[in-house]
């Protein structure tokens, strides 16, 4: 029951500040949401390794940790709507025909790393090896960080420029970048390239939206023509 002259209580001030902050986030481009959510990580508040730019990249982890799995015990599962569920070791992945790509890596928040060399196997090859059913609609990706997920339609997943990557810049993929194995979706913003990949689940129907899609970003994250961007118009 505040009356004229009563000092505004701390709780109310904090409430106003919180409302202001929400207004800022809701009122600006959706990308602010991601920067805002990641800010504690980028500032190093959580004390994890890789808060700062590492090499040419920034390191993102929504769990505030760098999950580590060593190359010997690592297994990648491919299951779901397939004829032959698989569990492959890193050696087995590396024995498959490799694909190399050199592409810019672009985060939806605006930073871009030009000409990054990647190596890995085509996701399509793994899907074939597991006998993904021809009528499967989508592919869902799981991370051993226990939280982050992503998904692609089957048409997207079968593109030549979508890799299950184990090398970056000619080195084994380091843990901070999602090693030993991450997804690399070259034509889309960085958030589609799920780090610490340990399970590829083929789904009969459409897959649930990924981590950032659930938080307002586009599920189809084409660089230059998603998330309110239209490079052709600029
Ligand atoms: N598991 C997991 N994968 C993730 C993320 C994450 O937080 N957790 N961040 C995504 C985002 S928004 C970007 S831009 C890239 C960043 O890759 P980097 O950390 O190797 O630079 O990873 C993507 N994959
Ligand atoms: Mo990102």
Coordinates of N, CA and C and ligand atoms in Angstrom, one line a residue:
X1 N 0.8 -1.2 0.0 CA 0.0 0.0 0.0 C 0.9 1.2 0.0
X2 N 1.5 1.5 -1.1 CA 2.4 2.6 -1.1 C 1.6 3.9 -1.2
X3 N 1.9 4.9 -0.4 CA 1.3 6.2 -0.5 C 2.3 7.2 -1.0
X4 N 1.8 8.4 -1.3 CA 2.7 9.4 -1.8 C 3.8 9.6 -0.8
X5 N 5.0 9.7 -1.2 CA 6.1 10.0 -0.2 C 6.7 8.7 0.3
X6 N 6.1 7.6 0.1 CA 6.7 6.4 0.6 C 7.8 6.0 -0.4
X7 N 9.0 5.7 0.2 CA 10.1 5.3 -0.8 C 9.7 4.0 -1.5
X8 N 10.1 4.0 -2.7 CA 9.8 2.7 -3.5 C 10.7 1.7 -2.9
X9 N 10.2 0.5 -2.6 CA 11.0 -0.6 -2.0 C 11.9 -1.2 -3.0
X10 N 12.9 -1.8 -2.5 CA 13.9 -2.4 -3.4 C 13.3 -3.5 -4.3
X11 N 12.3 -4.2 -3.7 CA 11.7 -5.2 -4.5 C 11.1 -4.7 -5.7
X12 N 10.4 -3.5 -5.6 CA 9.7 -2.9 -6.7 C 10.7 -2.4 -7.7
X13 N 11.8 -1.8 -7.2 CA 12.8 -1.3 -8.1 C 13.4 -2.5 -9.0
X14 N 13.7 -3.6 -8.3 CA 14.2 -4.7 -9.0 C 13.2 -5.2 -10.0
X15 N 12.0 -5.2 -9.6 CA 10.9 -5.6 -10.6 C 10.9 -4.7 -11.8
X16 N 11.0 -3.4 -11.6 CA 11.0 -2.5 -12.7 C 12.2 -2.8 -13.6
X17 N 13.4 -3.0 -13.0 CA 14.6 -3.2 -13.8 C 14.4 -4.5 -14.6
X18 N 13.8 -5.5 -14.0 CA 13.6 -6.8 -14.7 C 12.7 -6.6 -15.9
X19 N 11.6 -5.8 -15.6 CA 10.7 -5.6 -16.7 C 11.4 -4.8 -17.8
X20 N 12.2 -3.9 -17.5 CA 13.0 -3.1 -18.5 C 13.9 -4.0 -19.3
X21 N 14.5 -4.9 -18.6 CA 15.4 -5.8 -19.3 C 14.7 -6.7 -20.3
X22 N 13.5 -7.2 -19.8 CA 12.7 -8.1 -20.7 C 12.2 -7.3 -21.9
X23 N 11.9 -6.0 -21.7 CA 11.4 -5.2 -22.8 C 12.5 -5.0 -23.8
X24 N 13.7 -4.8 -23.3 CA 14.9 -4.7 -24.3 C 15.0 -5.9 -25.1
X25 N 14.9 -7.1 -24.4 CA 15.1 -8.3 -25.2 C 14.0 -8.5 -26.2
X26 N 12.7 -8.3 -25.7 CA 11.6 -8.6 -26.5 C 11.5 -7.6 -27.7
X27 N 12.0 -6.4 -27.4 CA 11.8 -5.3 -28.3 C 12.8 -5.1 -29.4
X28 N 13.9 -5.8 -29.3 CA 14.9 -5.7 -30.3 C 14.9 -7.0 -31.1
X29 N 15.8 -7.1 -32.0 CA 15.9 -8.3 -32.9 C 16.1 -9.5 -32.0
X30 N 15.6 -10.6 -32.6 CA 15.6 -11.8 -31.8 C 17.0 -12.3 -31.4
X31 N 18.0 -11.8 -32.2 CA 19.4 -12.3 -31.9 C 19.8 -11.8 -30.5
X32 N 19.2 -10.7 -30.0 CA 19.6 -10.2 -28.7 C 19.4 -11.3 -27.6
X33 N 18.4 -12.1 -27.8 CA 18.1 -13.2 -26.9 C 19.2 -14.1 -26.7
X34 N 19.9 -14.4 -27.7 CA 21.0 -15.4 -27.6 C 22.2 -14.7 -27.0
X35 N 22.4 -13.5 -27.4 CA 23.6 -12.8 -26.7 C 23.4 -12.7 -25.2
X36 N 22.1 -12.3 -24.9 CA 21.8 -12.1 -23.5 C 21.9 -13.4 -22.7
X37 N 21.4 -14.5 -23.3 CA 21.5 -15.8 -22.6 C 22.9 -16.3 -22.5
X38 N 23.7 -15.9 -23.5 CA 25.1 -16.4 -23.4 C 26.0 -15.5 -22.6
X39 N 25.5 -14.3 -22.3 CA 26.4 -13.3 -21.7 C 27.2 -13.8 -20.5
X40 N 26.6 -14.5 -19.6 CA 27.4 -15.0 -18.4 C 28.5 -15.9 -18.9
X41 N 28.3 -16.7 -19.9 CA 29.3 -17.6 -20.4 C 30.4 -16.8 -21.0
X42 N 30.0 -15.8 -21.9 CA 31.0 -15.0 -22.6 C 31.8 -14.2 -21.7
X43 N 31.2 -13.7 -20.6 CA 31.9 -12.9 -19.6 C 32.8 -13.8 -18.7
X44 N 32.6 -15.1 -18.8 CA 33.4 -15.9 -18.0 C 32.9 -16.1 -16.6
X45 N 31.7 -15.7 -16.3 CA 31.1 -15.8 -15.0 C 31.0 -17.2 -14.5
X46 N 30.9 -18.1 -15.3 CA 30.7 -19.5 -14.8 C 32.0 -20.3 -14.7
X47 N 33.1 -19.6 -15.0 CA 34.4 -20.3 -14.7 C 34.8 -21.4 -15.6
X48 N 34.1 -21.6 -16.7 CA 34.4 -22.7 -17.6 C 35.6 -22.3 -18.5
X49 N 36.2 -23.4 -19.0 CA 37.3 -23.1 -20.0 C 36.7 -22.6 -21.3
X50 N 37.3 -21.8 -21.9 CA 36.9 -21.4 -23.2 C 35.8 -20.3 -23.3
X51 N 35.9 -19.4 -22.4 CA 35.0 -18.3 -22.3 C 35.3 -17.3 -23.3
X52 N 36.6 -17.2 -23.6 CA 37.1 -16.1 -24.4 C 37.3 -16.7 -25.8
X53 N 37.5 -15.8 -26.7 CA 37.8 -16.4 -28.1 C 38.9 -17.4 -28.0
X54 N 38.8 -18.5 -28.6 CA 39.8 -19.5 -28.8 C 40.2 -19.5 -30.2
X55 N 41.5 -19.2 -30.5 CA 41.8 -19.0 -31.9 C 40.9 -18.0 -32.6
X56 N 40.3 -18.4 -33.7 CA 39.5 -17.4 -34.4 C 38.0 -17.4 -34.0
X57 N 37.7 -18.4 -33.1 CA 36.3 -18.6 -32.7 C 35.9 -18.0 -31.3
X58 N 34.6 -18.0 -31.1 CA 34.2 -17.9 -29.7 C 33.6 -19.2 -29.3
X59 N 33.7 -19.5 -28.0 CA 33.3 -20.8 -27.6 C 31.9 -20.7 -26.9
X60 N 30.9 -21.5 -27.4 CA 29.6 -21.4 -26.8 C 29.3 -22.8 -26.1
X61 N 28.7 -22.7 -24.9 CA 28.1 -23.9 -24.3 C 26.9 -23.4 -23.4
X62 N 25.7 -23.9 -23.8 CA 24.6 -23.5 -23.0 C 24.6 -24.1 -21.6
X63 N 25.4 -25.2 -21.4 CA 25.4 -25.8 -20.1 C 26.5 -25.1 -19.2
X64 N 27.3 -24.2 -19.7 CA 28.3 -23.6 -18.9 C 29.4 -24.5 -18.6
X65 N 29.6 -25.5 -19.4 CA 30.7 -26.5 -19.1 C 31.3 -27.0 -20.5
X66 N 32.4 -27.6 -20.4 CA 33.0 -28.2 -21.6 C 33.0 -29.7 -21.3
X67 N 32.0 -30.4 -21.9 CA 31.9 -31.9 -21.6 C 33.1 -32.5 -22.3
X68 N 33.7 -33.5 -21.7 CA 34.9 -34.2 -22.3 C 34.6 -35.7 -22.5
X69 N 34.9 -36.2 -23.6 CA 34.9 -37.6 -23.8 C 36.1 -38.0 -24.6
X70 N 36.8 -39.0 -24.2 CA 38.1 -39.3 -24.9 C 37.9 -40.1 -26.1
X71 N 38.8 -40.0 -27.0 CA 38.6 -40.6 -28.3 C 38.5 -42.1 -28.3
X72 N 39.0 -42.8 -27.3 CA 39.0 -44.3 -27.2 C 37.6 -44.8 -26.8
X73 N 37.0 -44.1 -25.8 CA 35.8 -44.6 -25.3 C 34.5 -44.0 -26.0
X74 N 34.8 -43.0 -26.8 CA 33.7 -42.3 -27.6 C 33.0 -43.3 -28.5
X75 N 31.6 -43.2 -28.4 CA 30.8 -44.0 -29.4 C 29.7 -43.0 -29.9
X76 N 29.4 -43.2 -31.2 CA 28.3 -42.4 -31.9 C 27.2 -43.4 -32.2
X77 N 26.0 -43.2 -31.7 CA 24.9 -44.0 -32.0 C 24.1 -43.4 -33.1
X78 N 23.7 -44.3 -34.0 CA 22.7 -43.9 -35.1 C 21.5 -44.9 -35.0
X79 N 20.4 -44.3 -34.6 CA 19.3 -45.3 -34.4 C 17.9 -44.6 -34.7
X80 N 16.9 -45.2 -34.3 CA 15.5 -44.6 -34.6 C 14.9 -45.4 -35.8
X81 N 14.5 -44.7 -36.7 CA 13.8 -45.2 -37.9 C 14.7 -45.7 -38.9
X82 N 15.5 -46.7 -38.6 CA 16.6 -47.3 -39.4 C 16.5 -48.8 -39.4
X83 N 17.1 -49.4 -40.4 CA 17.1 -50.9 -40.5 C 18.2 -51.5 -39.5
X84 N 19.3 -50.8 -39.4 CA 20.4 -51.4 -38.7 C 21.0 -50.3 -37.7
X85 N 20.5 -50.3 -36.5 CA 21.1 -49.3 -35.6 C 22.6 -49.5 -35.4
X86 N 23.3 -48.4 -35.3 CA 24.8 -48.5 -35.3 C 25.3 -47.9 -34.0
X87 N 26.5 -48.4 -33.6 CA 27.3 -47.7 -32.6 C 28.7 -47.7 -33.1
X88 N 29.2 -46.6 -33.5 CA 30.5 -46.6 -34.2 C 31.6 -45.8 -33.3
X89 N 32.8 -46.4 -33.4 CA 33.9 -45.7 -32.7 C 34.5 -44.6 -33.5
X90 N 35.4 -43.8 -33.0 CA 36.0 -42.8 -33.7 C 36.9 -43.4 -34.8
X91 N 37.6 -44.5 -34.5 CA 38.4 -45.2 -35.6 C 37.5 -45.6 -36.7
X92 N 36.3 -46.1 -36.4 CA 35.4 -46.5 -37.5 C 34.9 -45.4 -38.3
X93 N 34.7 -44.2 -37.7 CA 34.3 -43.0 -38.4 C 35.4 -42.6 -39.3
X94 N 36.6 -42.6 -38.8 CA 37.7 -42.1 -39.6 C 38.1 -43.0 -40.7
X95 N 37.6 -44.3 -40.6 CA 37.9 -45.2 -41.7 C 36.9 -45.1 -42.9
X96 N 35.8 -44.3 -42.6 CA 34.9 -44.1 -43.7 C 35.4 -43.0 -44.6
X97 N 34.9 -43.0 -45.9 CA 35.4 -42.0 -46.8 C 35.3 -40.5 -46.3
X98 N 36.4 -39.8 -46.2 CA 36.4 -38.5 -45.6 C 35.9 -37.4 -46.6
X99 N 35.3 -36.4 -46.0 CA 35.0 -35.2 -46.8 C 35.6 -34.0 -46.2
X100 N 36.2 -33.1 -47.0 CA 36.7 -31.9 -46.5 C 35.9 -30.7 -47.1
X101 N 35.7 -29.7 -46.2 CA 35.0 -28.5 -46.7 C 35.8 -27.3 -46.1
X102 N 35.8 -26.2 -46.8 CA 36.4 -25.0 -46.3 C 35.3 -23.9 -46.5
X103 N 34.7 -23.5 -45.4 CA 33.6 -22.6 -45.4 C 33.7 -21.5 -44.3
X104 N 33.0 -20.4 -44.4 CA 32.9 -19.5 -43.4 C 32.0 -20.0 -42.3
X105 N 32.3 -19.8 -41.0 CA 31.5 -20.2 -39.9 C 30.8 -19.0 -39.3
X106 N 29.5 -18.9 -39.3 CA 28.8 -17.7 -38.9 C 27.8 -18.0 -37.8
X107 N 28.0 -17.3 -36.7 CA 27.0 -17.3 -35.7 C 25.9 -16.2 -36.0
X108 N 24.7 -16.6 -35.6 CA 23.6 -15.7 -35.8 C 23.7 -14.3 -35.1
X109 N 24.6 -14.3 -34.0 CA 24.8 -13.1 -33.3 C 25.7 -12.1 -34.0
X110 N 26.3 -12.6 -35.1 CA 27.1 -11.6 -35.9 C 28.5 -11.9 -36.2
X111 N 29.1 -12.8 -35.3 CA 30.6 -13.0 -35.6 C 30.7 -14.1 -36.7
X112 N 31.8 -14.0 -37.4 CA 32.0 -14.9 -38.5 C 33.5 -15.2 -38.6
X113 N 33.8 -16.5 -38.8 CA 35.1 -16.9 -39.0 C 35.3 -17.3 -40.4
X114 N 36.1 -16.6 -41.2 CA 36.3 -16.9 -42.6 C 37.1 -18.2 -42.9
X115 N 36.6 -18.9 -43.9 CA 37.4 -20.0 -44.4 C 37.9 -21.0 -43.4
X116 N 37.0 -21.7 -42.8 CA 37.4 -22.7 -41.8 C 37.5 -24.1 -42.5
X117 N 38.6 -24.8 -42.4 CA 38.6 -26.1 -42.9 C 38.1 -27.1 -41.9
X118 N 37.2 -28.0 -42.4 CA 36.5 -29.0 -41.6 C 36.8 -30.4 -42.3
X119 N 36.9 -31.4 -41.5 CA 36.9 -32.8 -42.1 C 36.0 -33.7 -41.3
X120 N 35.4 -34.6 -42.0 CA 34.5 -35.6 -41.3 C 33.9 -36.5 -42.3
X121 N 32.8 -37.1 -42.0 CA 32.1 -37.9 -42.9 C 30.7 -37.3 -43.2
X122 N 30.3 -37.5 -44.4 CA 29.0 -36.9 -44.8 C 27.9 -37.6 -43.9
X123 N 27.0 -36.8 -43.3 CA 25.9 -37.3 -42.6 C 25.2 -38.4 -43.4
X124 N 25.0 -38.0 -44.7 CA 24.3 -38.9 -45.6 C 24.9 -40.3 -45.6
X125 N 26.2 -40.4 -45.6 CA 26.9 -41.7 -45.6 C 26.5 -42.5 -44.4
X126 N 26.5 -41.8 -43.2 CA 26.2 -42.5 -42.0 C 24.7 -43.0 -42.0
X127 N 23.9 -42.2 -42.5 CA 22.4 -42.5 -42.6 C 22.3 -43.7 -43.5
X128 N 23.0 -43.8 -44.6 CA 23.0 -44.9 -45.5 C 23.5 -46.2 -44.8
X129 N 24.6 -46.0 -44.1 CA 25.2 -47.2 -43.4 C 24.2 -47.8 -42.4
X130 N 23.4 -46.9 -41.7 CA 22.5 -47.4 -40.7 C 21.2 -47.9 -41.4
X131 N 21.0 -47.7 -42.7 CA 19.8 -48.0 -43.4 C 18.6 -47.2 -43.0
X132 N 18.8 -45.9 -43.0 CA 17.7 -45.0 -42.6 C 16.6 -45.2 -43.6
X133 N 15.4 -45.4 -43.1 CA 14.2 -45.7 -43.9 C 13.9 -44.6 -44.9
X134 N 13.6 -45.0 -46.2 CA 13.4 -44.0 -47.2 C 12.3 -43.0 -46.9
X135 N 11.3 -43.5 -46.1 CA 10.2 -42.6 -45.8 C 10.4 -41.8 -44.4
X136 N 11.6 -41.9 -43.9 CA 11.9 -41.1 -42.7 C 11.8 -39.6 -43.0
X137 N 11.3 -38.9 -42.1 CA 11.1 -37.4 -42.4 C 12.2 -36.5 -41.9
X138 N 12.9 -36.9 -40.8 CA 13.8 -36.0 -40.2 C 14.9 -36.7 -39.4
X139 N 15.8 -35.9 -38.9 CA 16.9 -36.4 -38.1 C 17.1 -35.5 -36.9
X140 N 17.2 -36.2 -35.7 CA 17.4 -35.4 -34.5 C 18.8 -35.7 -33.9
X141 N 19.4 -34.7 -33.4 CA 20.8 -34.8 -32.9 C 20.8 -34.6 -31.4
X142 N 21.6 -35.4 -30.7 CA 21.7 -35.3 -29.3 C 23.2 -35.1 -28.9
X143 N 23.3 -34.3 -27.8 CA 24.7 -33.9 -27.4 C 25.0 -34.6 -26.0
X144 N 26.2 -35.0 -25.8 CA 26.5 -35.5 -24.5 C 26.7 -34.4 -23.5
X145 N 26.4 -33.2 -23.8 CA 26.3 -32.2 -22.7 C 24.9 -32.4 -22.0
X146 N 24.1 -33.3 -22.5 CA 22.8 -33.6 -21.9 C 21.7 -32.7 -22.0
X147 N 21.9 -31.6 -22.8 CA 20.9 -30.6 -22.9 C 20.6 -30.1 -24.3
X148 N 21.6 -29.9 -25.1 CA 21.4 -29.2 -26.4 C 20.9 -30.3 -27.4
X149 N 20.0 -29.9 -28.2 CA 19.5 -30.8 -29.3 C 19.4 -30.0 -30.6
X150 N 19.4 -30.6 -31.7 CA 19.1 -30.0 -33.0 C 18.4 -31.0 -33.8
X151 N 17.9 -30.5 -35.0 CA 17.2 -31.4 -35.9 C 17.3 -30.8 -37.3
X152 N 17.2 -31.6 -38.3 CA 17.2 -31.3 -39.7 C 16.1 -32.1 -40.4
X153 N 15.5 -31.6 -41.4 CA 14.7 -32.4 -42.3 C 15.6 -33.4 -43.0
X154 N 15.0 -34.5 -43.5 CA 15.8 -35.5 -44.1 C 16.5 -34.9 -45.4
X155 N 15.8 -34.1 -46.1 CA 16.4 -33.4 -47.3 C 17.6 -32.6 -46.9
X156 N 17.5 -31.8 -45.8 CA 18.6 -31.0 -45.3 C 19.8 -31.9 -44.9
X157 N 19.4 -33.0 -44.1 CA 20.4 -33.9 -43.6 C 21.3 -34.6 -44.7
X158 N 20.6 -34.8 -45.8 CA 21.3 -35.5 -46.9 C 22.1 -34.6 -47.8
X159 N 22.2 -33.4 -47.5 CA 23.0 -32.5 -48.3 C 24.5 -32.8 -48.2
X160 N 25.2 -32.5 -49.3 CA 26.7 -32.8 -49.4 C 27.5 -32.0 -48.4
X161 N 26.9 -30.8 -48.0 CA 27.7 -29.9 -47.1 C 27.3 -30.0 -45.6
X162 N 26.8 -31.2 -45.3 CA 26.4 -31.5 -43.8 C 27.3 -32.6 -43.4
X163 N 28.2 -32.3 -42.4 CA 29.2 -33.3 -42.0 C 29.0 -33.7 -40.5
X164 N 29.4 -34.9 -40.3 CA 29.7 -35.3 -38.9 C 31.2 -35.2 -38.8
X165 N 31.6 -34.1 -38.1 CA 33.0 -33.6 -38.2 C 33.9 -34.1 -37.1
X166 N 35.1 -34.5 -37.4 CA 36.1 -34.9 -36.3 C 37.4 -34.1 -36.4
X167 N 37.5 -33.2 -37.4 CA 38.6 -32.3 -37.6 C 38.2 -30.9 -37.9
X168 N 39.0 -30.0 -37.3 CA 38.8 -28.5 -37.6 C 40.1 -27.9 -37.8
X169 N 40.3 -27.1 -38.8 CA 41.6 -26.5 -39.0 C 42.7 -27.5 -39.0
X170 N 42.5 -28.6 -39.6 CA 43.5 -29.7 -39.8 C 44.0 -30.3 -38.5
X171 N 43.2 -30.2 -37.4 CA 43.5 -30.9 -36.1 C 42.3 -31.6 -35.6
X172 N 42.5 -32.7 -34.8 CA 41.4 -33.3 -34.2 C 40.6 -32.3 -33.5
X173 N 39.3 -32.4 -33.6 CA 38.4 -31.4 -33.0 C 38.5 -31.3 -31.5
X174 N 38.9 -30.2 -31.0 CA 39.1 -30.1 -29.5 C 37.8 -30.1 -28.7
X175 N 37.9 -30.5 -27.5 CA 36.7 -30.5 -26.7 C 35.9 -29.2 -26.7
X176 N 36.6 -28.1 -26.6 CA 35.9 -26.8 -26.5 C 35.0 -26.6 -27.8
X177 N 35.5 -27.1 -28.9 CA 34.7 -27.0 -30.1 C 33.7 -28.2 -30.4
X178 N 33.5 -29.0 -29.3 CA 32.5 -30.0 -29.5 C 33.1 -31.4 -29.8
X179 N 34.4 -31.5 -29.6 CA 35.1 -32.8 -29.9 C 34.7 -33.9 -28.9
X180 N 35.0 -35.1 -29.2 CA 35.7 -35.5 -30.5 C 34.9 -35.4 -31.8
X181 N 33.6 -35.3 -31.7 CA 32.7 -35.3 -32.9 C 31.6 -34.3 -32.7
X182 N 31.4 -33.4 -33.7 CA 30.3 -32.5 -33.7 C 29.6 -32.5 -35.1
X183 N 28.4 -32.0 -35.1 CA 27.8 -31.8 -36.4 C 28.3 -30.5 -37.1
X184 N 28.4 -30.5 -38.4 CA 28.7 -29.2 -39.1 C 27.8 -29.1 -40.2
X185 N 26.9 -28.1 -40.1 CA 25.9 -27.8 -41.1 C 26.3 -26.5 -41.8
X186 N 27.1 -26.7 -42.9 CA 27.8 -25.6 -43.5 C 26.8 -24.4 -44.0
X187 N 25.6 -24.7 -44.6 CA 24.8 -23.6 -45.1 C 24.0 -22.9 -44.1
X188 N 24.1 -23.3 -42.8 CA 23.2 -22.7 -41.8 C 24.0 -22.0 -40.7
X189 N 23.4 -21.2 -39.9 CA 24.0 -20.5 -38.8 C 24.6 -21.5 -37.8
X190 N 25.6 -21.1 -37.1 CA 26.3 -21.9 -36.2 C 25.5 -22.8 -35.2
X191 N 24.3 -22.2 -34.8 CA 23.6 -23.0 -33.8 C 23.1 -24.3 -34.3
X192 N 23.0 -24.5 -35.6 CA 22.6 -25.9 -36.1 C 23.8 -26.9 -35.9
X193 N 25.0 -26.4 -35.8 CA 26.2 -27.3 -35.7 C 26.4 -27.8 -34.3
X194 N 25.6 -28.7 -33.9 CA 25.6 -29.2 -32.5 C 26.9 -29.8 -32.1
X195 N 27.4 -29.4 -30.9 CA 28.7 -29.8 -30.4 C 28.5 -31.1 -29.5
X196 N 29.5 -31.8 -29.4 CA 29.5 -33.0 -28.5 C 28.4 -34.0 -28.9
X197 N 28.5 -34.3 -30.2 CA 27.4 -35.2 -30.8 C 27.6 -36.6 -30.4
X198 N 26.6 -37.2 -29.8 CA 26.8 -38.7 -29.5 C 25.6 -39.5 -30.0
X199 N 24.5 -38.9 -30.5 CA 23.4 -39.7 -31.0 C 22.7 -39.0 -32.1
X200 N 22.5 -39.8 -33.2 CA 21.8 -39.3 -34.4 C 20.5 -40.2 -34.4
X201 N 19.4 -39.6 -34.3 CA 18.1 -40.3 -34.2 C 17.3 -40.0 -35.4
X202 N 17.1 -41.0 -36.2 CA 16.2 -40.8 -37.4 C 14.8 -40.9 -37.0
X203 N 13.9 -40.0 -37.4 CA 12.6 -40.0 -37.0 C 11.6 -40.2 -38.1
X204 N 10.5 -40.9 -37.9 CA 9.6 -41.2 -38.9 C 8.8 -39.9 -39.3
X205 N 8.4 -39.2 -38.3 CA 7.7 -37.9 -38.5 C 8.7 -36.8 -38.3
X206 N 8.1 -35.5 -38.3 CA 9.0 -34.4 -38.1 C 9.6 -34.4 -36.7
X207 N 10.8 -33.9 -36.6 CA 11.6 -33.9 -35.4 C 11.2 -32.6 -34.6
X208 N 11.3 -32.7 -33.2 CA 11.1 -31.5 -32.5 C 12.1 -30.4 -32.8
X209 N 11.7 -29.1 -32.6 CA 12.7 -28.0 -32.9 C 13.9 -28.1 -32.0
X210 N 15.0 -27.6 -32.4 CA 16.2 -27.6 -31.7 C 16.2 -26.6 -30.5
X211 N 17.3 -26.6 -29.8 CA 17.5 -25.8 -28.6 C 17.1 -24.3 -28.8
X212 N 17.7 -23.7 -29.8 CA 17.5 -22.3 -30.1 C 16.2 -22.0 -30.8
X213 N 15.8 -23.0 -31.6 CA 14.5 -22.9 -32.3 C 13.3 -22.8 -31.2
X214 N 13.5 -23.5 -30.2 CA 12.5 -23.5 -29.1 C 12.5 -22.1 -28.4
X215 N 13.6 -21.4 -28.6 CA 13.7 -20.0 -28.0 C 13.6 -18.9 -29.0
X216 N 13.0 -19.2 -30.1 CA 12.6 -18.1 -31.0 C 13.4 -18.0 -32.3
X217 N 14.4 -18.7 -32.4 CA 15.2 -18.7 -33.7 C 14.6 -19.6 -34.7
X218 N 15.0 -19.4 -36.0 CA 14.4 -20.2 -37.0 C 14.9 -21.6 -37.0
X219 N 14.0 -22.5 -37.2 CA 14.3 -23.9 -37.3 C 15.2 -24.2 -38.6
X220 N 14.8 -23.5 -39.7 CA 15.6 -23.6 -40.9 C 16.5 -22.4 -40.9
X221 N 17.8 -22.6 -40.6 CA 18.7 -21.5 -40.2 C 19.6 -21.1 -41.3
X222 N 19.1 -21.0 -42.6 CA 20.0 -20.7 -43.7 C 20.7 -19.4 -43.5
X223 N 22.0 -19.4 -43.7 CA 22.8 -18.1 -43.6 C 22.3 -17.1 -44.6
X224 N 22.0 -15.9 -44.1 CA 21.6 -14.8 -45.0 C 20.1 -14.8 -45.4
X225 N 19.4 -15.9 -45.1 CA 17.9 -15.8 -45.4 C 17.1 -16.6 -44.3
X226 N 17.4 -16.2 -43.1 CA 16.6 -16.7 -42.0 C 16.8 -15.7 -40.8
X227 N 16.0 -15.9 -39.8 CA 16.2 -15.0 -38.6 C 16.1 -13.6 -39.0
X228 N 15.3 -13.2 -39.9 CA 15.0 -11.8 -40.2 C 16.1 -11.2 -41.2
X229 N 17.0 -12.1 -41.7 CA 18.0 -11.5 -42.5 C 17.6 -11.8 -44.0
X230 N 18.0 -10.9 -44.8 CA 17.7 -11.1 -46.3 C 18.9 -10.4 -47.0
X231 N 19.9 -11.2 -47.2 CA 21.2 -10.6 -47.8 C 20.9 -10.0 -49.1
X232 N 19.9 -10.6 -49.9 CA 19.6 -10.1 -51.2 C 19.1 -8.7 -51.2
X233 N 18.5 -8.3 -50.0 CA 17.8 -7.0 -50.0 C 18.8 -5.9 -49.4
X234 N 20.0 -6.3 -49.0 CA 20.9 -5.3 -48.4 C 22.0 -5.0 -49.3
Ligands
LIG1 N1 26.1 -28.6 -27.6 C1 26.1 -27.4 -28.0 N2 26.3 -27.1 -29.3 C2 26.4 -25.9 -29.8 C3 26.2 -24.8 -28.9 C4 26.0 -25.0 -27.5 O1 25.8 -24.1 -26.7 N3 26.0 -26.3 -27.1 N4 26.2 -23.5 -29.4 C5 25.9 -23.3 -30.9 C6 26.2 -22.0 -31.4 S1 25.1 -20.8 -31.1 C7 27.3 -21.7 -32.2 S2 27.6 -20.2 -32.9 C8 28.4 -22.8 -32.3 C9 29.7 -22.2 -31.8 O2 30.7 -23.2 -32.0 P1 32.1 -23.0 -31.2 O3 31.8 -23.0 -29.8 O4 32.9 -24.2 -31.7 O5 32.7 -21.7 -31.7 O6 28.1 -24.0 -31.7 C10 26.7 -24.4 -31.7 N5 26.6 -25.7 -31.1
LIG2 MO1 25.6 -19.1 -32.5

